[in-house]
PDB file of C-alpha atoms and ligand atoms in Angstrom:
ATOM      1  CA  UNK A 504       2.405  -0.978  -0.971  1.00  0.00           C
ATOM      2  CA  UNK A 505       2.647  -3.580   1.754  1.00  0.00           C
ATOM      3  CA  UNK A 506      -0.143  -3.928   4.167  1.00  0.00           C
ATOM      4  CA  UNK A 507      -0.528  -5.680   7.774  1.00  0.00           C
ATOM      5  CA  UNK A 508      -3.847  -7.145   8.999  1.00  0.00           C
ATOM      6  CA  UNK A 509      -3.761  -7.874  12.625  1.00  0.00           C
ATOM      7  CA  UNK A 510      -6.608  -9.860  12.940  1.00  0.00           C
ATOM      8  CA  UNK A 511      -7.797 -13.018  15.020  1.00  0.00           C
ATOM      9  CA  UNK A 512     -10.741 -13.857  12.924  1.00  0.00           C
ATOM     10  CA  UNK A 513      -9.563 -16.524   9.889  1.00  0.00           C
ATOM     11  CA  UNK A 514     -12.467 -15.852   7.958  1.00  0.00           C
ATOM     12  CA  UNK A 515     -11.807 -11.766   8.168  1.00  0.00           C
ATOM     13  CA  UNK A 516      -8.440 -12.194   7.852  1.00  0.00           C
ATOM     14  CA  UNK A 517      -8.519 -14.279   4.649  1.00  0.00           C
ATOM     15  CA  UNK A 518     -11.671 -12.149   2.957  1.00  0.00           C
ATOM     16  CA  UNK A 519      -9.553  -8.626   3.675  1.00  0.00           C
ATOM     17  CA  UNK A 520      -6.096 -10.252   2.763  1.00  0.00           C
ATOM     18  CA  UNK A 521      -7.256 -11.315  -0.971  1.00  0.00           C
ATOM     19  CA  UNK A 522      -9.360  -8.898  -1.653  1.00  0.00           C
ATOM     20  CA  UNK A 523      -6.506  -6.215  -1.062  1.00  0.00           C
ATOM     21  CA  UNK A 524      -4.286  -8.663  -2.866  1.00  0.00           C
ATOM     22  CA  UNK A 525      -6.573  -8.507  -5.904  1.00  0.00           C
ATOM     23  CA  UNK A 526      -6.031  -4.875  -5.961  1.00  0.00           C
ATOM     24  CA  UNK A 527      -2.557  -5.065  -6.333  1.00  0.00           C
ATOM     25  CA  UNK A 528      -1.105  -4.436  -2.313  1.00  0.00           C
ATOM     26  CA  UNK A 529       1.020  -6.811  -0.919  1.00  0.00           C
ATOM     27  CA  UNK A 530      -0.423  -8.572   2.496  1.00  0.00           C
ATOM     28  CA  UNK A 531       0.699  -9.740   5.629  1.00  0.00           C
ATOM     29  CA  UNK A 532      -1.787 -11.235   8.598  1.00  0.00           C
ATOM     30  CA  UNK A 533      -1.396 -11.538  11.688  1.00  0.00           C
ATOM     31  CA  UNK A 534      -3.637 -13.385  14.298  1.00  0.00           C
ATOM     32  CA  UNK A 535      -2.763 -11.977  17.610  1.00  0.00           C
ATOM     33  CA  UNK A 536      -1.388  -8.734  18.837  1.00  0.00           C
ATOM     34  CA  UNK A 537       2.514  -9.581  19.665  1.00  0.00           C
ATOM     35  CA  UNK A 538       2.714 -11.533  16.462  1.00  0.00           C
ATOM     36  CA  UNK A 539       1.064  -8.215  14.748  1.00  0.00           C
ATOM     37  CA  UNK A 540       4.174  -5.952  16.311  1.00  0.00           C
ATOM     38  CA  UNK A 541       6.810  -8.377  15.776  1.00  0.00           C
ATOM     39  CA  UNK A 542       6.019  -8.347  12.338  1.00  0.00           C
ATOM     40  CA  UNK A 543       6.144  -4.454  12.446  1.00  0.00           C
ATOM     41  CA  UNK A 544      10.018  -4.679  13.809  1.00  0.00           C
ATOM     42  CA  UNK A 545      10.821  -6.889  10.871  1.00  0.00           C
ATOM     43  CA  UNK A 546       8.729  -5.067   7.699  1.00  0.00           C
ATOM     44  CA  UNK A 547       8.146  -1.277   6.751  1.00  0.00           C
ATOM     45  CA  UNK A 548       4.375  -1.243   6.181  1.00  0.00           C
ATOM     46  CA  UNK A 549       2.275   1.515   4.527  1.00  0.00           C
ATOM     47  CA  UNK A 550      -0.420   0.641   6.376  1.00  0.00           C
ATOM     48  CA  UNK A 551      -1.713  -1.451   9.286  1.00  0.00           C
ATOM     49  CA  UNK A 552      -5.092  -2.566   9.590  1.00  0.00           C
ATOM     50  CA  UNK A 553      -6.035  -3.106  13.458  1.00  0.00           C
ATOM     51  CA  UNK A 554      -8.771  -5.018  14.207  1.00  0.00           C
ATOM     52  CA  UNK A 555     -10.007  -3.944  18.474  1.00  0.00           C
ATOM     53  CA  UNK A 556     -10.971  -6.947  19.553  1.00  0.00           C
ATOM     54  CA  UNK A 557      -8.351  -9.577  19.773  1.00  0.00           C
ATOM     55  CA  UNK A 558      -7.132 -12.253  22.546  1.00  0.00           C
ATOM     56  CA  UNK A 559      -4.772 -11.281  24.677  1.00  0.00           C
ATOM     57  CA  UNK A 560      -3.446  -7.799  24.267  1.00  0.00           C
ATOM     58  CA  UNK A 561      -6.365  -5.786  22.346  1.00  0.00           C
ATOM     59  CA  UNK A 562      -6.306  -3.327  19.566  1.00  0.00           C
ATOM     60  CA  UNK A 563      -5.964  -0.511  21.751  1.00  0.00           C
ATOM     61  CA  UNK A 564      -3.040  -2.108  23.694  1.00  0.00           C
ATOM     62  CA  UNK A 565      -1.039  -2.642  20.365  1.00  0.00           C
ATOM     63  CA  UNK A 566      -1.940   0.520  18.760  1.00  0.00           C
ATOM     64  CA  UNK A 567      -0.594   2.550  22.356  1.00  0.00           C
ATOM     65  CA  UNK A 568       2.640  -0.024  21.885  1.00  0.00           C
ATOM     66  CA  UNK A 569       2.975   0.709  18.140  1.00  0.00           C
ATOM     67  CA  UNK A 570       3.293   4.740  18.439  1.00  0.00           C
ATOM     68  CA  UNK A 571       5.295   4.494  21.676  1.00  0.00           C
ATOM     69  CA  UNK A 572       7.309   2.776  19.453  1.00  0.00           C
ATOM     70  CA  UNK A 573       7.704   5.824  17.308  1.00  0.00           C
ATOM     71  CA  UNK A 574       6.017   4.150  14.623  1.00  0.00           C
ATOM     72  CA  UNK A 575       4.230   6.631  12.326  1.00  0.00           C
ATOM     73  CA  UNK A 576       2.424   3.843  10.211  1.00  0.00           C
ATOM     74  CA  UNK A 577      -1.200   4.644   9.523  1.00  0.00           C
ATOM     75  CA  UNK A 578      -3.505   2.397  11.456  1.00  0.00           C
ATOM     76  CA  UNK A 579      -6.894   1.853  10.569  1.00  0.00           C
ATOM     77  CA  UNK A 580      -8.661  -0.007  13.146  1.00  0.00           C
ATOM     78  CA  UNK A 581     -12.080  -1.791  12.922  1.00  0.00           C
ATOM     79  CA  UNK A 582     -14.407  -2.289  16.036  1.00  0.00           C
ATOM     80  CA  UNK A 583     -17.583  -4.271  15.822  1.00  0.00           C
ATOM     81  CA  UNK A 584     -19.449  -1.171  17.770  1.00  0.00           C
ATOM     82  CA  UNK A 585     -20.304   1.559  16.699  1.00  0.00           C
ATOM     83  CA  UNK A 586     -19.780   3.745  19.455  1.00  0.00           C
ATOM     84  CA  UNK A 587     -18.891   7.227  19.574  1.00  0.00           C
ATOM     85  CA  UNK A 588     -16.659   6.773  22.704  1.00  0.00           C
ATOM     86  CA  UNK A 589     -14.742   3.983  20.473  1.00  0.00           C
ATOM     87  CA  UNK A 590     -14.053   6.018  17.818  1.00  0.00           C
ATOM     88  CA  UNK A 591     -12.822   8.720  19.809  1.00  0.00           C
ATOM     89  CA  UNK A 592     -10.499   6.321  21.948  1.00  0.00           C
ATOM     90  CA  UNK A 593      -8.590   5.099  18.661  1.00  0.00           C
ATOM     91  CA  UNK A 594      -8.232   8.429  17.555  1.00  0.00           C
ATOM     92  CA  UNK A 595      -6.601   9.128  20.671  1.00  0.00           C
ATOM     93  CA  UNK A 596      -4.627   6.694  20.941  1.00  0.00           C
ATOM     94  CA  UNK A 597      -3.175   7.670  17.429  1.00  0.00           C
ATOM     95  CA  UNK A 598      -5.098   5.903  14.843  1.00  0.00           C
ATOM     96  CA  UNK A 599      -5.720   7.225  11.617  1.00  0.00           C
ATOM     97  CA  UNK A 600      -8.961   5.946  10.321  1.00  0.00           C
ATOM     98  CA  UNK A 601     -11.531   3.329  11.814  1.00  0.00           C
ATOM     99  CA  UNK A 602     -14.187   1.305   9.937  1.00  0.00           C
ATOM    100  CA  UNK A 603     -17.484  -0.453  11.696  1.00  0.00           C
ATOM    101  CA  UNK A 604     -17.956  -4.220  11.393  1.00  0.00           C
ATOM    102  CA  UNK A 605     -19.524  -5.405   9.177  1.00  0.00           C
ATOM    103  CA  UNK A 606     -18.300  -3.493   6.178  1.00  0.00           C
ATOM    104  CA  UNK A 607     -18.476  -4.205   2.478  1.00  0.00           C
ATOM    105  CA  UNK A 608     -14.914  -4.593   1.114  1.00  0.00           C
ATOM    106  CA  UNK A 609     -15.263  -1.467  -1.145  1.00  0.00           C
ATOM    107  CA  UNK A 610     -15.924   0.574   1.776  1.00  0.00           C
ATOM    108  CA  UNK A 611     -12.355  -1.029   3.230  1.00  0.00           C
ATOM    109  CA  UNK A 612     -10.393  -0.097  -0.095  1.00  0.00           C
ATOM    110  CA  UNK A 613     -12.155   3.405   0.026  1.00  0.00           C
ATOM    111  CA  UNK A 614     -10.608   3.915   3.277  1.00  0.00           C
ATOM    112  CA  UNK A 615      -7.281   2.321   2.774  1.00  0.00           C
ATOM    113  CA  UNK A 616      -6.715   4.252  -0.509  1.00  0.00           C
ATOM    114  CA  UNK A 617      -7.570   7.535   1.958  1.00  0.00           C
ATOM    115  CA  UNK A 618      -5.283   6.638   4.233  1.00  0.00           C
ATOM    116  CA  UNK A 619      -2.548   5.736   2.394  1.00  0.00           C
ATOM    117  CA  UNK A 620      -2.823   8.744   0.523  1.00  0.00           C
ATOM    118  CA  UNK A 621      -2.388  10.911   3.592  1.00  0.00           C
ATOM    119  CA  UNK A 622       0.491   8.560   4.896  1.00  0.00           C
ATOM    120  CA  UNK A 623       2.332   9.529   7.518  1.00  0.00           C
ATOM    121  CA  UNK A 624       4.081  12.316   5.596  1.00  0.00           C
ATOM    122  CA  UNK A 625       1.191  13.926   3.557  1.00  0.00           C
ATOM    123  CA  UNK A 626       1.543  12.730   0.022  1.00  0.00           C
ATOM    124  CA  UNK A 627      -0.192  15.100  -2.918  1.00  0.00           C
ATOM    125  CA  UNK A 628      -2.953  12.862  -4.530  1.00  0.00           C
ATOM    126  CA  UNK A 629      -1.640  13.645  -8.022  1.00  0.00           C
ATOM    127  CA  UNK A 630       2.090  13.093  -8.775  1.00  0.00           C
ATOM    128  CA  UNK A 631       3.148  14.334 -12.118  1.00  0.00           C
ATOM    129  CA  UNK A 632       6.086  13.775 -14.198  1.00  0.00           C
ATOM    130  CA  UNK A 633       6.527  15.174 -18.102  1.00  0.00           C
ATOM    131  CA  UNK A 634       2.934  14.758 -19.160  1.00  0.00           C
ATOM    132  CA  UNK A 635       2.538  11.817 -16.992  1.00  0.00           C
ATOM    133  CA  UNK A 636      -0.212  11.785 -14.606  1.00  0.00           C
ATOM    134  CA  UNK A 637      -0.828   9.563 -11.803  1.00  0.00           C
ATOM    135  CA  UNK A 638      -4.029   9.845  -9.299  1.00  0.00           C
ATOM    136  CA  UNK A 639      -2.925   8.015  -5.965  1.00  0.00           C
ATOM    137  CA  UNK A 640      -6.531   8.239  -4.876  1.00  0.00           C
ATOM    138  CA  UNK A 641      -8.325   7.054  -8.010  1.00  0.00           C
ATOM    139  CA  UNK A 642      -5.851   4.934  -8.956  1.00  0.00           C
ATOM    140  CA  UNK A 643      -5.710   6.457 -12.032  1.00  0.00           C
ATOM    141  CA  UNK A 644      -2.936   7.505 -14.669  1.00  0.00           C
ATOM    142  CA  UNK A 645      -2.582   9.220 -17.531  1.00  0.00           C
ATOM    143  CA  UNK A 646      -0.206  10.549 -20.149  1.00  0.00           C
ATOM    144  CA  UNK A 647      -1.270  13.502 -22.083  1.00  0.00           C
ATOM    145  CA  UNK A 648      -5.024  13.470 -20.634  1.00  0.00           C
ATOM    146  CA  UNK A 649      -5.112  10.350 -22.052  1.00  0.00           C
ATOM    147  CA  UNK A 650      -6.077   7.173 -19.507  1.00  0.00           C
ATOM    148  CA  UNK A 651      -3.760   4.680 -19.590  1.00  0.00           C
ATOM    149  CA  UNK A 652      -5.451   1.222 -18.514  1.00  0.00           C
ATOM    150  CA  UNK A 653      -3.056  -0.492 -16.532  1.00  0.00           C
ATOM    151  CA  UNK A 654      -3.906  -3.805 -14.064  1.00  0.00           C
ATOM    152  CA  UNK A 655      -3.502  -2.915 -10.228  1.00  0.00           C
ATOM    153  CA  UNK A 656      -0.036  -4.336 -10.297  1.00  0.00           C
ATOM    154  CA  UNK A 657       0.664  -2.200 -13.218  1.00  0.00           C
ATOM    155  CA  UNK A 658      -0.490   0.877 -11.277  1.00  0.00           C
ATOM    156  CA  UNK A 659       1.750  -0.204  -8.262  1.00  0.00           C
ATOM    157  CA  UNK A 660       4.362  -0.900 -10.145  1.00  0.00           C
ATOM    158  CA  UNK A 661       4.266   2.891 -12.074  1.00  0.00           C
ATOM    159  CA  UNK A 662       2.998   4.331  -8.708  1.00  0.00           C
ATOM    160  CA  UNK A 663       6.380   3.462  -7.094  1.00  0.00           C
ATOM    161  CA  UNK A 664       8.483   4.133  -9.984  1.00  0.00           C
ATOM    162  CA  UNK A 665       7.214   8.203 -10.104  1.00  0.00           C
ATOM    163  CA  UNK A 666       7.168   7.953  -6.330  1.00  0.00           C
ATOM    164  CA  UNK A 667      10.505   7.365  -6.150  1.00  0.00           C
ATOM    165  CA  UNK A 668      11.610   9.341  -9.372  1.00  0.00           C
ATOM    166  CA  UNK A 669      15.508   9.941  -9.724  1.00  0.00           C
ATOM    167  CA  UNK A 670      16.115   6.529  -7.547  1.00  0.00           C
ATOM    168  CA  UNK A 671      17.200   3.948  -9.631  1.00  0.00           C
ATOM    169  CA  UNK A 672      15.419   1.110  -8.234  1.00  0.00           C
ATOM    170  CA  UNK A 673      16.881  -2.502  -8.644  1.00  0.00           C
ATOM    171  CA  UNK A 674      14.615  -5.605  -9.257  1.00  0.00           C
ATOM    172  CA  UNK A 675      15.090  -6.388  -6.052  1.00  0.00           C
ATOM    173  CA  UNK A 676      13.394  -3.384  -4.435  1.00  0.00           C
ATOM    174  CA  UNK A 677      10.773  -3.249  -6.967  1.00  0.00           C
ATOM    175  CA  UNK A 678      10.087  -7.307  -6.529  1.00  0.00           C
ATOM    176  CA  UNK A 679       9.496  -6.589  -2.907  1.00  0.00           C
ATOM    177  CA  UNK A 680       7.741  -3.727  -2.896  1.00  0.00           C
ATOM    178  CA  UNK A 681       5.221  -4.745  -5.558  1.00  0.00           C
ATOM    179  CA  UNK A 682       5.241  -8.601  -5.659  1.00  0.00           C
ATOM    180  CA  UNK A 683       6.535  -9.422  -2.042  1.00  0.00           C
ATOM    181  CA  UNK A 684       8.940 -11.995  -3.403  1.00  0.00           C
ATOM    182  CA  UNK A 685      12.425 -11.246  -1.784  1.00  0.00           C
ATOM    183  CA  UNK A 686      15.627 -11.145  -3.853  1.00  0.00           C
ATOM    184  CA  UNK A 687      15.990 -15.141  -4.356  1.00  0.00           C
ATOM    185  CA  UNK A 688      12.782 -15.219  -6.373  1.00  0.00           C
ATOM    186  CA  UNK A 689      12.822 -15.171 -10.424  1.00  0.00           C
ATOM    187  CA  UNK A 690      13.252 -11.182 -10.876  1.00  0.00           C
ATOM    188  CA  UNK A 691      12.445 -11.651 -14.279  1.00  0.00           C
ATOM    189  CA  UNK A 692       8.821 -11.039 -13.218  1.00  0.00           C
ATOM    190  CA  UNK A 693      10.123  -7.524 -13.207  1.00  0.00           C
ATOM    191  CA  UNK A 694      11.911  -6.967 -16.580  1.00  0.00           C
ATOM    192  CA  UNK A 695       8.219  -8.846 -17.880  1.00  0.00           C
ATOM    193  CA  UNK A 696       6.763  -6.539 -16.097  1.00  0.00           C
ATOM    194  CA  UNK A 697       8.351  -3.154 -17.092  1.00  0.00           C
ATOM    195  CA  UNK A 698       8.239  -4.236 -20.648  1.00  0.00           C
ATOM    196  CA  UNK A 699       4.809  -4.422 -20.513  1.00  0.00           C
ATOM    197  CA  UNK A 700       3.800  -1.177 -18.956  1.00  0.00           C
ATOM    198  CA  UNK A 701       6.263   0.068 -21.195  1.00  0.00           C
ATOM    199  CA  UNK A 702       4.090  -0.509 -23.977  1.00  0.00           C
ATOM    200  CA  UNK A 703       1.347   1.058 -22.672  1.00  0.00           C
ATOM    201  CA  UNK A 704       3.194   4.448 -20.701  1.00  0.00           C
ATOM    202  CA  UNK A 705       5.744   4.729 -23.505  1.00  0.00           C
ATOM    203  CA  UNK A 706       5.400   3.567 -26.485  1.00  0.00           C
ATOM    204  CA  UNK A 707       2.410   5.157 -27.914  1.00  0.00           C
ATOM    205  CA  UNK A 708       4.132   8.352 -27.341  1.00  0.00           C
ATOM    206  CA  UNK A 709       6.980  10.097 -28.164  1.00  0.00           C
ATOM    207  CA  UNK A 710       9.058  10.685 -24.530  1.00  0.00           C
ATOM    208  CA  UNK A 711      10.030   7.301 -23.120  1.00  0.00           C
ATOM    209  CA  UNK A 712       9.703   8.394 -19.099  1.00  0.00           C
ATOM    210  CA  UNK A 713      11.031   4.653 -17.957  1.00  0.00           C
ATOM    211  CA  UNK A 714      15.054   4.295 -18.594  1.00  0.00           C
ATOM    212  CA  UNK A 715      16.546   1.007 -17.849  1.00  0.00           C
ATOM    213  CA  UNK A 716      19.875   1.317 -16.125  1.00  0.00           C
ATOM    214  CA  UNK A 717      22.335  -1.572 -17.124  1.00  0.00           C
ATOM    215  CA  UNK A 718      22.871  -3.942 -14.336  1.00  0.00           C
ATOM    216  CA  UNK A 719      21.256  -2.337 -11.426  1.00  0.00           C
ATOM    217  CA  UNK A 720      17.382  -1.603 -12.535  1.00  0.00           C
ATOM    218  CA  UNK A 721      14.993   1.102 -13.413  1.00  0.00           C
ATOM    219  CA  UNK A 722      14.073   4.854 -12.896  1.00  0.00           C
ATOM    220  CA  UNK A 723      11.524   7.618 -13.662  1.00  0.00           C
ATOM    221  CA  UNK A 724      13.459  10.630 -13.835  1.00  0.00           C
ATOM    222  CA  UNK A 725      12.289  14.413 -13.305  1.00  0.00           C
ATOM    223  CA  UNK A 726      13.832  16.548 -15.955  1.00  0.00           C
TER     224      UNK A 726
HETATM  225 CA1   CA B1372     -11.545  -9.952  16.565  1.00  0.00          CA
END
């Protein structure tokens, strides 16, 4: 899941962009409005994460720009008052979500996770394949009631492999998508990777659910 923060505050920007990071979501910042949409023409983004007040062109002005765009990205937008006629305004203006400065970072993640859960095409919170079970909203999974304890990057990594069951994904997508390394990095990472939540989604029971496919890269399929 790859996130935006349009943001002119460093300190913000940093705190928000490794604390998401930590939690497994790939991160992009940006300090200023135009550099904020730019970025939007050249990435597909799960989420954006508006912040009102920013030099030049404000929140409000990028967020009317963004959806006259056609761009159905969540926004979540934070404004340092709380004011009902603020709220209402991004709303409007087609945000999803808004949060009140200051915020603790759990509260952010709370909201994100919402958010991202509704997406712009409503996505059920629970997807399920065979007796796998995966909770987009707790960030939970299971096989067989049983909890699987997977790292964040783990969870991403399964996340996108049920969300996008019967698509064989190659390293390359999956690199980008859950490490934001592009095709020129060391997609080994990957193979590492799916060998390791292999041992913990299928080898302590009897259906393997993740099928390598020679030469191109790996799928979840519905049967
Ligand atoms: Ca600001």
């Amino acid at each position: 899941m790859r996130i935006l923060i349009i943001e002119d505050e460093n300190k913000t920007a940093a705190y928000l962009m490794k604390g998401l990071a930590e939690n497994g979501f790939i991160v992009d910042a940006a300090a200023d409005g135009n550099a904020g949409l730019s970025l939007t023409d050249d990435y597909d983004y799960d989420l954006v994460i508006l912040d009102v007040m920013l030099p030049g062109r404000d929140g409000w002005e990028v967020l009317s720009e963004f959806r006259r765009k056609g761009k159905t990205t969540p926004v979540l937008f934070l404004t340092a008052r709380d004011s009902v006629q603020d709220r209402v305004k991004g709303l409007e203006l087609g945000a999803d979500d808004y949060l009140v400065k200051p915020f603790a970072f759990s509260e952010l993640l709370a909201r994100v996770r919402t958010v991202l859960r509704r997406g712009p095409v409503r996505q059920p919170d629970v997807l399920r394949i065979a007796d796998l079970e995966i909770d987009l909203l707790a960030h939970k999974a299971s096989r067989g009631g049983i909890k699987l304890d997977l790292t964040p990057k783990e969870f991403s990594l399964l996340a996108l492999l049920v969300r996008k069951s019967d698509e064989v994904l190659s390293r390359a997508l999956i690199a980008d998508q859950v490490w934001g390394m592009n095709f020129e990095s060391d997609t080994n990472v990957v193979d590492v990777a799916v060998r390791r939540l292999r041992t913990k989604v299928d080898d302590p029971f009897g259906k393997k659910l993740i099928k390598t496919v020679r030469g191109v890269g790996y799928v979840i399929e519905n049967d």
